[in-house]
Coordinates of C-alpha atoms in Angstrom, one line a residue:
M1 CA 97.8 -47.9 39.6
L2 CA 94.7 -46.0 38.7
P3 CA 93.5 -46.0 35.1
T4 CA 93.3 -42.7 33.2
I5 CA 89.5 -42.6 33.5
L6 CA 88.1 -42.8 37.0
D7 CA 85.1 -45.0 36.6
L8 CA 83.1 -46.4 39.6
S9 CA 84.4 -50.0 39.1
S10 CA 88.1 -49.0 39.2
L11 CA 87.6 -46.8 42.2
R12 CA 85.8 -49.5 44.2
A13 CA 88.5 -52.0 43.2
A14 CA 91.1 -49.6 44.4
Y15 CA 89.4 -49.1 47.7
R16 CA 89.1 -52.9 48.1
S17 CA 92.8 -53.2 47.5
G18 CA 93.5 -50.8 50.4
L19 CA 93.6 -47.3 48.9
T20 CA 91.7 -44.6 50.8
P21 CA 89.7 -41.5 49.7
L22 CA 92.7 -39.5 50.9
D23 CA 94.9 -41.4 48.4
I24 CA 92.4 -40.7 45.6
V25 CA 92.2 -37.1 46.5
E26 CA 95.9 -36.8 46.3
E27 CA 95.8 -38.3 42.8
V28 CA 93.1 -35.8 41.8
I29 CA 95.2 -33.0 43.2
A30 CA 98.2 -34.2 41.2
R31 CA 96.2 -34.6 38.0
R32 CA 94.6 -31.2 38.4
A33 CA 98.0 -29.6 38.8
A34 CA 99.2 -31.3 35.6
S35 CA 96.2 -30.4 33.5
K36 CA 97.0 -28.3 30.5
D37 CA 93.5 -26.7 30.2
P38 CA 93.2 -23.7 32.5
A39 CA 89.6 -23.1 31.7
I40 CA 88.1 -26.2 33.1
F41 CA 87.3 -24.9 36.6
I42 CA 85.9 -21.7 37.8
T43 CA 86.5 -22.6 41.5
P44 CA 88.5 -25.7 42.2
V45 CA 88.2 -26.9 45.8
P46 CA 91.6 -26.0 47.5
D47 CA 93.9 -28.9 48.0
D48 CA 93.8 -28.8 51.8
E49 CA 90.0 -28.6 51.8
L50 CA 89.9 -31.7 49.5
R51 CA 92.1 -33.5 52.0
S52 CA 89.8 -32.5 54.8
A53 CA 86.7 -33.7 52.9
A54 CA 88.3 -37.1 52.4
K55 CA 89.3 -37.3 56.1
A56 CA 85.8 -36.3 57.2
L57 CA 84.3 -39.1 55.0
M58 CA 86.7 -41.7 56.5
A59 CA 85.6 -40.6 59.9
R60 CA 81.9 -40.7 59.1
A61 CA 82.1 -44.0 57.2
P62 CA 85.4 -45.8 58.0
E63 CA 85.0 -48.9 55.9
A64 CA 85.8 -49.0 52.2
N65 CA 82.8 -48.8 49.9
S66 CA 80.4 -48.6 52.8
L67 CA 78.4 -46.0 51.0
P68 CA 77.1 -46.1 47.4
L69 CA 79.6 -43.4 46.2
W70 CA 82.2 -43.8 48.9
G71 CA 85.2 -41.6 48.0
V72 CA 84.1 -40.9 44.5
P73 CA 85.3 -37.5 43.3
F74 CA 82.9 -35.4 41.2
A75 CA 82.6 -31.9 39.8
V76 CA 79.7 -29.5 39.7
K77 CA 78.7 -27.1 37.0
D78 CA 78.9 -23.6 38.4
N79 CA 75.2 -22.9 38.1
I80 CA 74.4 -25.6 40.7
D81 CA 75.0 -24.7 44.4
A82 CA 77.6 -26.5 46.5
A83 CA 77.8 -25.2 50.0
G84 CA 80.8 -23.0 50.8
L85 CA 81.8 -22.6 47.1
P86 CA 80.8 -19.6 45.1
T87 CA 78.2 -19.9 42.4
T88 CA 78.8 -17.6 39.4
A89 CA 77.0 -19.0 36.4
A90 CA 80.2 -17.8 34.6
C91 CA 79.4 -14.2 35.4
P92 CA 81.7 -12.8 38.1
A93 CA 79.4 -10.0 39.0
Y94 CA 76.6 -12.4 39.7
E95 CA 78.6 -14.4 42.3
Y96 CA 77.1 -15.5 45.6
R97 CA 78.2 -18.1 48.1
P98 CA 75.5 -20.5 49.2
D99 CA 75.3 -21.9 52.7
V100 CA 73.6 -25.1 51.7
D101 CA 74.0 -27.6 48.9
S102 CA 71.6 -28.0 46.1
T103 CA 69.3 -31.0 46.6
V104 CA 71.2 -33.2 44.1
V105 CA 74.7 -32.3 45.5
A106 CA 73.5 -33.0 49.0
R107 CA 72.2 -36.4 48.0
L108 CA 75.5 -37.3 46.3
K109 CA 77.6 -36.1 49.2
A110 CA 75.4 -38.1 51.6
A111 CA 76.2 -41.2 49.5
G112 CA 79.9 -40.6 50.0
A113 CA 80.9 -38.6 46.9
I114 CA 83.5 -35.7 47.2
V115 CA 83.1 -32.4 45.4
I116 CA 86.4 -31.4 43.7
G117 CA 85.3 -28.1 42.2
K118 CA 82.9 -25.9 40.3
T119 CA 83.3 -26.1 36.5
N120 CA 83.1 -23.6 33.7
L121 CA 80.1 -23.1 31.4
D122 CA 78.5 -21.0 28.8
Q123 CA 77.3 -18.0 30.8
F124 CA 73.9 -18.5 32.4
A125 CA 73.8 -21.9 30.6
T126 CA 73.1 -20.2 27.3
G127 CA 74.9 -22.0 24.5
L128 CA 76.0 -25.4 23.3
N129 CA 79.6 -24.7 22.5
G130 CA 81.6 -23.8 25.6
T131 CA 83.1 -20.5 24.4
R132 CA 80.8 -18.0 26.1
S133 CA 82.6 -17.5 29.4
P134 CA 84.9 -14.8 30.8
Y135 CA 86.8 -17.7 32.4
G136 CA 88.0 -19.0 29.0
A137 CA 86.8 -21.8 26.8
P138 CA 87.5 -25.4 27.9
R139 CA 88.8 -27.4 24.9
S140 CA 88.1 -30.8 23.4
V141 CA 90.3 -33.4 25.2
F142 CA 91.3 -34.7 21.7
D143 CA 92.3 -31.4 20.0
K144 CA 92.7 -28.1 21.8
A145 CA 91.7 -26.2 18.7
Y146 CA 88.2 -27.6 19.0
I147 CA 85.3 -26.7 21.2
S148 CA 84.4 -29.0 24.1
G149 CA 80.7 -28.4 23.7
G150 CA 78.5 -26.5 26.1
S151 CA 77.0 -25.2 28.1
S152 CA 78.3 -27.8 30.5
S153 CA 81.8 -27.6 29.0
G154 CA 84.0 -27.8 32.1
S155 CA 81.9 -30.6 33.6
A156 CA 82.5 -32.8 30.5
V157 CA 86.2 -32.1 30.3
T158 CA 86.8 -33.0 34.0
V159 CA 85.5 -36.5 33.4
A160 CA 86.9 -37.0 29.9
S161 CA 90.4 -36.0 31.1
G162 CA 90.3 -38.2 34.2
L163 CA 90.0 -35.5 36.9
A164 CA 86.7 -36.7 38.2
A165 CA 84.7 -40.0 38.1
F166 CA 81.5 -38.1 37.2
S167 CA 80.2 -34.6 37.0
L168 CA 76.9 -32.6 37.1
G169 CA 75.8 -30.6 34.2
T170 CA 72.5 -29.0 33.2
D171 CA 70.4 -29.4 30.0
T172 CA 67.9 -27.1 28.5
A173 CA 68.7 -27.5 24.8
G174 CA 71.3 -30.2 24.9
S175 CA 73.9 -29.1 27.3
G176 CA 74.1 -32.5 29.0
R177 CA 74.5 -34.3 25.7
V178 CA 76.5 -32.3 23.2
P179 CA 79.6 -32.0 25.5
A180 CA 79.4 -35.8 26.0
A181 CA 79.5 -36.4 22.2
L182 CA 82.5 -34.1 21.7
N183 CA 84.5 -35.7 24.6
N184 CA 83.7 -39.5 24.2
L185 CA 81.5 -39.6 27.2
V186 CA 78.1 -40.8 28.3
G187 CA 75.5 -38.0 29.0
I188 CA 72.5 -39.0 31.2
K189 CA 69.6 -36.6 30.4
P190 CA 66.8 -37.6 32.7
T191 CA 63.1 -37.1 32.2
P192 CA 62.4 -33.4 33.2
G193 CA 61.7 -33.3 36.9
L194 CA 63.2 -36.6 37.8
L195 CA 66.2 -34.9 39.4
P196 CA 65.1 -31.8 41.4
N197 CA 66.5 -28.4 40.4
T198 CA 66.4 -27.0 43.9
G199 CA 69.6 -25.0 44.2
A200 CA 70.3 -24.6 40.5
I201 CA 70.1 -21.3 38.6
P202 CA 67.4 -21.6 36.0
A203 CA 67.8 -21.0 32.3
C204 CA 64.3 -22.1 31.2
R205 CA 62.8 -23.2 34.5
S206 CA 60.0 -25.2 32.9
V207 CA 62.3 -27.5 30.9
D208 CA 65.7 -27.5 32.7
C209 CA 67.3 -30.7 33.8
I210 CA 70.3 -31.5 35.9
T211 CA 72.3 -34.1 34.1
I212 CA 75.2 -36.5 34.7
F213 CA 78.4 -37.0 32.7
A214 CA 80.0 -40.4 33.3
P215 CA 82.4 -42.8 31.6
T216 CA 79.8 -45.6 31.2
V217 CA 76.0 -45.9 31.0
G218 CA 76.0 -48.1 34.1
D219 CA 77.9 -45.6 36.1
G220 CA 75.6 -42.8 35.0
I221 CA 72.5 -44.7 35.8
A222 CA 73.8 -45.7 39.3
I223 CA 74.6 -42.0 40.0
R224 CA 71.3 -40.9 38.7
R225 CA 69.5 -43.3 41.1
V226 CA 71.3 -41.7 44.0
A227 CA 70.4 -38.2 43.0
E228 CA 66.8 -38.6 41.9
G229 CA 63.7 -38.4 43.9
F230 CA 60.8 -36.0 44.5
D231 CA 61.6 -32.7 46.2
A232 CA 58.7 -30.5 47.3
A233 CA 60.9 -27.5 47.3
D234 CA 61.1 -27.7 43.5
P235 CA 57.7 -26.8 41.9
F236 CA 58.7 -28.8 38.8
S237 CA 59.9 -31.9 40.6
R238 CA 58.0 -35.1 39.7
R239 CA 57.5 -38.5 41.2
A240 CA 58.9 -41.2 38.9
K241 CA 56.5 -43.4 36.9
P242 CA 58.8 -45.8 35.3
A243 CA 57.9 -46.8 31.8
T244 CA 59.1 -49.9 29.9
L245 CA 60.3 -50.5 26.4
P246 CA 60.2 -53.8 24.5
V247 CA 63.2 -56.0 25.1
S248 CA 62.7 -58.0 21.9
G249 CA 61.4 -56.5 18.7
L250 CA 62.5 -53.0 19.7
R251 CA 61.8 -50.5 16.9
I252 CA 64.4 -47.8 16.5
G253 CA 63.5 -44.7 14.5
V254 CA 66.3 -43.2 12.4
L255 CA 66.7 -40.2 10.1
T256 CA 66.1 -40.4 6.4
G257 CA 66.0 -38.1 3.4
V258 CA 66.1 -34.4 3.8
E259 CA 66.0 -34.6 7.6
R260 CA 69.6 -36.1 7.6
E261 CA 71.6 -32.9 8.0
F262 CA 75.2 -33.0 9.0
F263 CA 76.3 -29.7 7.5
G264 CA 78.8 -31.3 5.3
D265 CA 80.4 -33.5 8.0
K266 CA 80.7 -36.8 6.3
E267 CA 82.6 -38.3 9.2
V268 CA 79.9 -37.8 11.8
E269 CA 77.3 -39.0 9.2
A270 CA 79.3 -42.2 8.7
L271 CA 79.5 -42.7 12.5
Y272 CA 75.7 -42.3 12.7
D273 CA 75.2 -44.9 9.9
Q274 CA 77.6 -47.3 11.8
A275 CA 75.6 -46.8 15.0
I276 CA 72.4 -47.7 13.1
E277 CA 74.0 -50.9 11.8
R278 CA 75.2 -51.8 15.3
A279 CA 71.6 -51.3 16.6
R280 CA 70.4 -53.6 13.8
A281 CA 73.0 -56.2 14.7
L282 CA 71.8 -56.0 18.4
G283 CA 68.4 -57.2 17.1
A284 CA 66.5 -54.0 16.8
T285 CA 64.1 -53.3 13.9
I286 CA 65.2 -50.1 12.1
V287 CA 62.4 -47.9 10.9
A288 CA 62.2 -44.5 9.2
F289 CA 60.3 -41.7 10.9
D290 CA 59.6 -38.1 10.0
Y291 CA 61.8 -35.8 12.1
A292 CA 60.1 -32.6 10.8
P293 CA 57.6 -32.1 13.8
F294 CA 60.4 -32.7 16.3
R295 CA 62.6 -30.2 14.4
E296 CA 59.9 -27.6 14.4
A297 CA 59.4 -28.1 18.1
A298 CA 63.1 -27.7 18.6
A299 CA 63.0 -24.3 16.9
L300 CA 60.6 -23.0 19.5
L301 CA 63.2 -23.1 22.2
Y302 CA 65.2 -20.2 20.8
D303 CA 63.1 -18.8 18.0
G304 CA 59.9 -18.9 20.0
P305 CA 58.7 -17.4 23.2
W306 CA 60.6 -19.9 25.5
V307 CA 63.5 -17.5 25.2
A308 CA 61.5 -15.2 27.5
E309 CA 62.1 -17.8 30.3
R310 CA 65.8 -16.9 30.1
L311 CA 65.0 -13.3 30.6
A312 CA 62.7 -14.1 33.5
A313 CA 65.6 -15.9 35.2
V314 CA 68.0 -12.9 35.2
E315 CA 65.8 -9.9 34.5
D316 CA 66.6 -7.9 37.6
F317 CA 70.3 -8.6 37.3
L318 CA 70.3 -7.7 33.6
A319 CA 68.7 -4.4 34.4
T320 CA 71.6 -3.3 36.5
N321 CA 74.5 -5.3 35.1
A322 CA 74.0 -5.6 31.3
A323 CA 77.7 -4.8 30.7
D324 CA 78.7 -7.9 32.7
F325 CA 77.1 -10.3 30.3
D326 CA 78.8 -12.1 27.4
P327 CA 77.7 -10.1 24.4
T328 CA 76.2 -13.2 22.6
V329 CA 74.4 -14.3 25.7
R330 CA 73.1 -10.8 26.3
G331 CA 71.8 -10.6 22.7
I332 CA 69.9 -13.9 23.1
I333 CA 68.4 -12.9 26.4
E334 CA 67.5 -9.4 25.4
G335 CA 65.8 -10.8 22.3
A336 CA 63.0 -11.9 24.7
R337 CA 62.0 -8.3 25.4
G338 CA 59.8 -8.3 22.3
K339 CA 57.9 -11.4 23.4
S340 CA 54.4 -10.9 24.7
A341 CA 52.0 -13.0 26.7
V342 CA 50.1 -13.6 23.4
N343 CA 53.3 -14.9 21.9
A344 CA 53.8 -17.2 24.9
F345 CA 50.3 -18.7 24.5
N346 CA 50.6 -19.0 20.8
G347 CA 53.9 -20.8 21.3
R348 CA 52.3 -23.2 23.7
Y349 CA 49.5 -23.9 21.3
R350 CA 52.0 -24.6 18.5
L351 CA 54.0 -26.9 20.8
E352 CA 50.9 -28.9 21.5
E353 CA 50.1 -29.1 17.8
L354 CA 53.5 -30.5 17.1
R355 CA 53.3 -32.8 20.1
R356 CA 50.2 -34.3 18.5
K357 CA 52.1 -34.8 15.2
T358 CA 54.9 -36.5 17.0
E359 CA 52.5 -39.0 18.5
A360 CA 52.1 -40.5 15.0
E361 CA 55.8 -40.9 14.7
W362 CA 56.0 -42.6 18.2
E363 CA 53.5 -45.1 16.8
K364 CA 56.2 -46.1 14.3
A365 CA 59.1 -46.3 16.7
D366 CA 59.7 -47.2 20.4
V367 CA 63.1 -45.3 20.5
L368 CA 64.7 -42.6 18.4
L369 CA 68.4 -42.9 17.5
L370 CA 69.8 -39.5 16.5
P371 CA 73.2 -37.9 16.1
T372 CA 73.9 -36.1 19.3
A373 CA 75.6 -33.2 17.4
P374 CA 75.7 -33.2 13.6
T375 CA 79.2 -31.8 13.5
T376 CA 81.8 -29.8 15.6
Y377 CA 83.8 -26.7 15.1
T378 CA 87.0 -25.0 16.1
V379 CA 87.0 -22.4 18.8
A380 CA 88.0 -19.8 16.2
D381 CA 85.2 -20.7 13.9
M382 CA 82.7 -20.6 16.7
L383 CA 83.8 -17.2 17.9
A384 CA 83.6 -15.9 14.4
D385 CA 80.0 -17.1 13.9
P386 CA 78.6 -17.8 17.4
V387 CA 74.9 -17.9 16.8
V388 CA 74.5 -19.8 13.5
L389 CA 77.1 -22.5 14.4
N390 CA 75.7 -22.9 17.9
G391 CA 72.3 -23.4 16.4
R392 CA 73.5 -26.2 14.3
L393 CA 74.8 -28.1 17.3
G394 CA 71.3 -28.2 18.7
R395 CA 69.5 -29.5 15.6
Y396 CA 68.9 -32.9 17.2
T397 CA 68.8 -32.0 20.9
N398 CA 66.5 -28.9 21.3
F399 CA 63.2 -30.7 21.2
V400 CA 63.8 -33.3 23.9
N401 CA 62.9 -31.4 27.0
L402 CA 60.1 -29.5 25.4
L403 CA 58.5 -32.8 24.4
D404 CA 59.1 -34.4 27.8
C405 CA 61.5 -37.1 26.8
A406 CA 64.3 -39.1 28.5
A407 CA 67.6 -39.3 26.6
I408 CA 71.1 -41.0 27.0
A409 CA 74.0 -39.8 24.8
V410 CA 76.8 -42.3 24.1
P411 CA 80.0 -42.3 22.1
A412 CA 79.7 -43.5 18.5
G413 CA 83.4 -43.7 17.6
F414 CA 86.0 -41.5 15.9
G415 CA 86.3 -40.1 12.4
N416 CA 89.4 -40.0 10.4
G417 CA 90.3 -36.7 11.9
N418 CA 90.5 -38.4 15.3
L419 CA 87.5 -36.4 16.7
P420 CA 84.7 -38.3 18.3
G421 CA 81.0 -38.4 17.4
G422 CA 78.0 -39.4 19.4
V423 CA 74.5 -40.7 19.2
T424 CA 71.6 -40.3 21.5
V425 CA 68.7 -42.7 22.3
I426 CA 65.5 -40.9 23.1
A427 CA 62.1 -42.1 24.3
P428 CA 59.1 -40.7 26.1
A429 CA 59.1 -39.6 29.7
F430 CA 60.2 -42.0 32.5
T431 CA 61.9 -44.5 30.1
D432 CA 65.2 -43.6 31.8
D433 CA 66.0 -47.1 33.0
A434 CA 64.5 -48.8 30.0
L435 CA 66.8 -46.9 27.6
A436 CA 69.9 -47.9 29.5
P437 CA 70.5 -51.4 28.1
L438 CA 70.4 -50.2 24.5
A439 CA 72.6 -47.2 25.3
D440 CA 75.1 -49.4 27.0
A441 CA 75.2 -51.9 24.2
L442 CA 75.7 -49.1 21.6
H443 CA 78.6 -47.7 23.7
R444 CA 80.3 -51.1 24.1
T445 CA 80.0 -52.1 20.4
A446 CA 81.4 -48.7 19.3
A447 CA 84.7 -49.8 20.9
S448 CA 85.7 -46.2 21.4
G449 CA 86.9 -46.4 25.0
M450 CA 86.0 -43.8 27.7
G451 CA 86.9 -40.2 27.5
I452 CA 90.4 -39.5 26.5
D453 CA 91.4 -43.1 26.8
R454 CA 90.2 -44.5 23.5
E455 CA 91.6 -48.0 24.3
A456 CA 90.0 -48.4 27.7
A457 CA 87.8 -51.5 28.1
I458 CA 84.4 -50.7 29.5
P459 CA 84.2 -52.6 32.8
E460 CA 81.9 -55.6 32.9
A461 CA 80.7 -54.5 36.3
S462 CA 79.0 -51.5 34.7
R463 CA 77.1 -53.5 32.1
V464 CA 73.4 -52.9 31.8
V465 CA 71.4 -55.8 30.6
A466 CA 67.8 -55.8 29.4
V467 CA 65.5 -58.0 31.3
D468 CA 62.3 -59.2 29.6
D469 CA 58.9 -58.5 31.2
G470 CA 58.0 -61.5 33.2
F471 CA 61.6 -62.0 34.5
V472 CA 62.5 -61.6 38.1
E473 CA 65.9 -60.6 39.4
I474 CA 67.7 -62.4 42.1
V475 CA 71.0 -61.8 43.9
V476 CA 73.3 -64.8 44.4
V477 CA 76.3 -64.8 46.7
G478 CA 77.8 -68.3 46.9
A479 CA 77.4 -71.7 45.2
H480 CA 75.1 -70.2 42.4
L481 CA 77.8 -67.7 41.2
T482 CA 79.1 -68.1 37.7
G483 CA 81.5 -71.2 37.6
M484 CA 80.3 -72.5 41.0
P485 CA 78.7 -75.9 41.5
L486 CA 75.1 -74.8 41.6
N487 CA 75.2 -72.2 38.8
H488 CA 73.5 -74.8 36.5
E489 CA 70.3 -74.5 38.5
L490 CA 70.1 -70.9 37.2
T491 CA 71.3 -71.5 33.6
G492 CA 69.1 -74.6 33.3
A493 CA 66.1 -72.6 34.3
G494 CA 66.7 -70.0 31.5
A495 CA 68.3 -67.4 33.8
R496 CA 70.5 -64.6 32.4
L497 CA 73.4 -62.9 34.2
V498 CA 72.4 -59.2 34.6
K499 CA 75.6 -57.9 36.3
T500 CA 78.3 -58.5 38.8
C501 CA 78.3 -56.0 41.6
S502 CA 78.6 -55.6 45.4
T503 CA 76.3 -55.4 48.3
S504 CA 76.2 -52.3 50.4
G505 CA 78.5 -52.2 53.4
E506 CA 76.1 -53.5 56.0
Y507 CA 76.5 -57.2 55.3
R508 CA 78.7 -60.0 56.7
L509 CA 79.5 -63.3 55.1
F510 CA 80.0 -66.6 56.9
V511 CA 80.9 -70.2 55.9
L512 CA 78.0 -72.4 56.7
P513 CA 79.1 -75.6 58.4
D514 CA 78.5 -79.1 56.9
T515 CA 76.9 -78.0 53.6
V516 CA 77.4 -79.9 50.3
P517 CA 78.5 -78.2 48.1
P518 CA 80.0 -75.6 50.5
K519 CA 77.7 -72.6 50.9
P520 CA 78.0 -69.2 52.6
G521 CA 75.5 -67.3 54.8
L522 CA 74.9 -63.7 54.1
I523 CA 73.7 -61.7 57.1
R524 CA 72.6 -58.1 57.2
E525 CA 73.9 -56.3 60.2
P526 CA 72.5 -52.7 60.5
G527 CA 75.2 -50.3 61.5
F528 CA 78.0 -52.4 60.2
Q529 CA 80.2 -50.5 57.8
G530 CA 82.0 -53.0 55.6
A531 CA 83.4 -52.8 52.1
G532 CA 80.6 -54.7 50.5
L533 CA 80.6 -58.2 49.2
E534 CA 80.8 -59.4 45.6
V535 CA 77.5 -60.8 44.3
E536 CA 75.8 -61.5 41.0
V537 CA 72.4 -60.4 39.9
W538 CA 70.6 -62.9 37.7
A539 CA 67.2 -62.7 36.0
L540 CA 64.9 -65.7 36.0
P541 CA 61.6 -66.3 34.2
A542 CA 58.8 -65.7 36.7
D543 CA 57.6 -69.3 36.8
A544 CA 61.1 -70.6 37.1
F545 CA 61.8 -68.1 39.9
G546 CA 58.9 -69.6 42.0
R547 CA 60.2 -73.2 41.5
F548 CA 63.8 -72.1 42.2
V549 CA 62.8 -70.4 45.5
Q550 CA 60.9 -73.5 46.7
K551 CA 64.0 -75.6 46.5
I552 CA 66.1 -73.3 48.8
P553 CA 67.0 -75.2 52.0
A554 CA 66.9 -73.7 55.4
P555 CA 68.6 -71.8 56.9
L556 CA 68.8 -69.9 53.6
G557 CA 65.9 -67.8 52.3
I558 CA 65.0 -64.9 50.0
G559 CA 64.9 -61.3 51.2
K560 CA 65.8 -57.9 49.9
V561 CA 69.6 -57.3 49.5
A562 CA 70.8 -53.7 49.3
L563 CA 73.4 -53.2 46.6
D564 CA 76.2 -50.7 46.3
D565 CA 74.3 -48.6 43.8
G566 CA 71.6 -47.9 46.3
T567 CA 69.0 -50.3 44.8
S568 CA 67.6 -53.4 46.5
V569 CA 67.0 -56.8 44.8
S570 CA 65.6 -60.0 46.2
G571 CA 68.4 -62.4 47.0
F572 CA 69.9 -65.1 49.3
L573 CA 70.0 -64.3 53.0
C574 CA 70.6 -66.5 56.0
E575 CA 69.0 -66.9 59.3
A576 CA 71.2 -65.4 62.0
H577 CA 71.2 -68.4 64.3
A578 CA 72.9 -70.6 61.7
V579 CA 76.1 -68.6 61.7
K580 CA 76.8 -68.6 65.4
G581 CA 80.4 -69.8 65.7
A582 CA 80.8 -70.0 61.9
E583 CA 83.9 -68.7 60.2
D584 CA 83.5 -65.0 59.3
I585 CA 85.0 -64.4 55.8
T586 CA 83.6 -60.9 55.3
S587 CA 87.2 -59.4 55.0
L588 CA 87.8 -61.5 51.9
G589 CA 85.2 -59.6 50.0
G590 CA 83.1 -62.5 48.7
W591 CA 82.6 -66.2 48.3
R592 CA 84.8 -66.5 45.2
S593 CA 87.8 -65.0 47.1
Y594 CA 87.2 -67.5 49.9
I595 CA 87.1 -70.5 47.5
S596 CA 90.3 -69.3 45.8
T597 CA 92.0 -68.9 49.2
R598 CA 90.8 -72.3 50.3
L599 CA 92.1 -74.0 47.1
A600 CA 95.4 -72.3 47.3
S601 CA 95.9 -73.6 50.8

């Protein structure tokens, strides 16, 4: 029985139990047919084509979980190309049918993920509310009277309602974050350029980001790692330069005084205050900072010359098809006609002045913790006042890409009206991984579940743990696992459990003969497509790591172990000669299962 929300852990467990991608596709088809929101998809992949995609994956990679995203269903915002499906940007007259996938979609499909459809959006990704589409307005999964947030409206609702395990959005002003907040989801907003935009229709090309909606931070980070990477075809693509944040003594900047603006929404304000207290309880130092220069930078995105980038993206089409535009979207884009090159340069100068002012605030705080959206609105209210109310939604999001930041939006709980609120952690460029432990901890301590399932427990397998500088990660597979006879060698050396996960599918596990206590041998076999083996990742102090490794007896040693999320970590491997004639226990899925089977017999 699958849970309501399709996270990576539950899907991998389902596949280990014997379900196939075809079974999951049938479940998606059934759930899609039962959905009560007709505005989620612009183009759902037809049922038979979904079945064919699942069968093709099983033919290409027959063993369960043999690829990082094997059989994981996902949805794509309809301003990102997916081969064979029309791209409309929520404008029927603009439709074209690409022959090739966007770079990000291609990478996800290569990792085993299955596209289930193209989702609705605010037309040409212009809006934060989800009502600016001729295909209808996707609704909050908690109350159909309320907006879902935009522009990535349909993408958020697919995940929050359990139709997909993750989805792609885009984010110029907050479109990968606001819908996450309004649907109790995680929104991964990478550093600009970390995910290539090749094959995505631009809104503001210089600051656009492809984003990920996921049930958990761990899922979102794993998916981002599959999708990221430099792409020479995108002139704004960047090579990652990972930056760190303090693990202990982290300073978190929060809003104070007149910069705390919730437009009368006391419930979202209370959720924000509760998130601050949870961050304090997690050991962070809470500091005040001046949001004013960030707010002024945010205003440049729509009130300054950057709106001219939106016109640049669709100028030729607008000249011949103005009547095909949503009236509000057209009004915003046509507002750029009065902008000059002088305005553009003056806007750039002003942004750099504000950036210099924000540097003083970054001296006070390592991370900013902000409300994702200060409030929400009904669809009726939004349609009655589409520009002013939309602008309020972006108060704490619009600056992030202009100032080259990474951000992760997470659920913050529910108000008395049973509507969710969210907070976002933000830090300078390339802190994408460094932000994840804090974001994950804030989500877990909010106890708000995942998507529409408010009671769902966030899987331990997706936990993201901060590792201090000077610690080294190691993969253990046998007697050093939690509860096993040699685990004390790790805990006694000050090691910390980072996560439980699986190897990639190219490993076999054997029982080593005549070892005390019993130990397995992990062998990498290129070309083997297994289901992956359960392992744990621990973090050891660097000096203890060296002493630990010196004690490892032959035929065991340390080498790089590929994990199911596409990363590689140093871990226990075995020399091949030692397992000749040894019992192959790969089919059991890991050492713990073998020990349990052995004790039962």
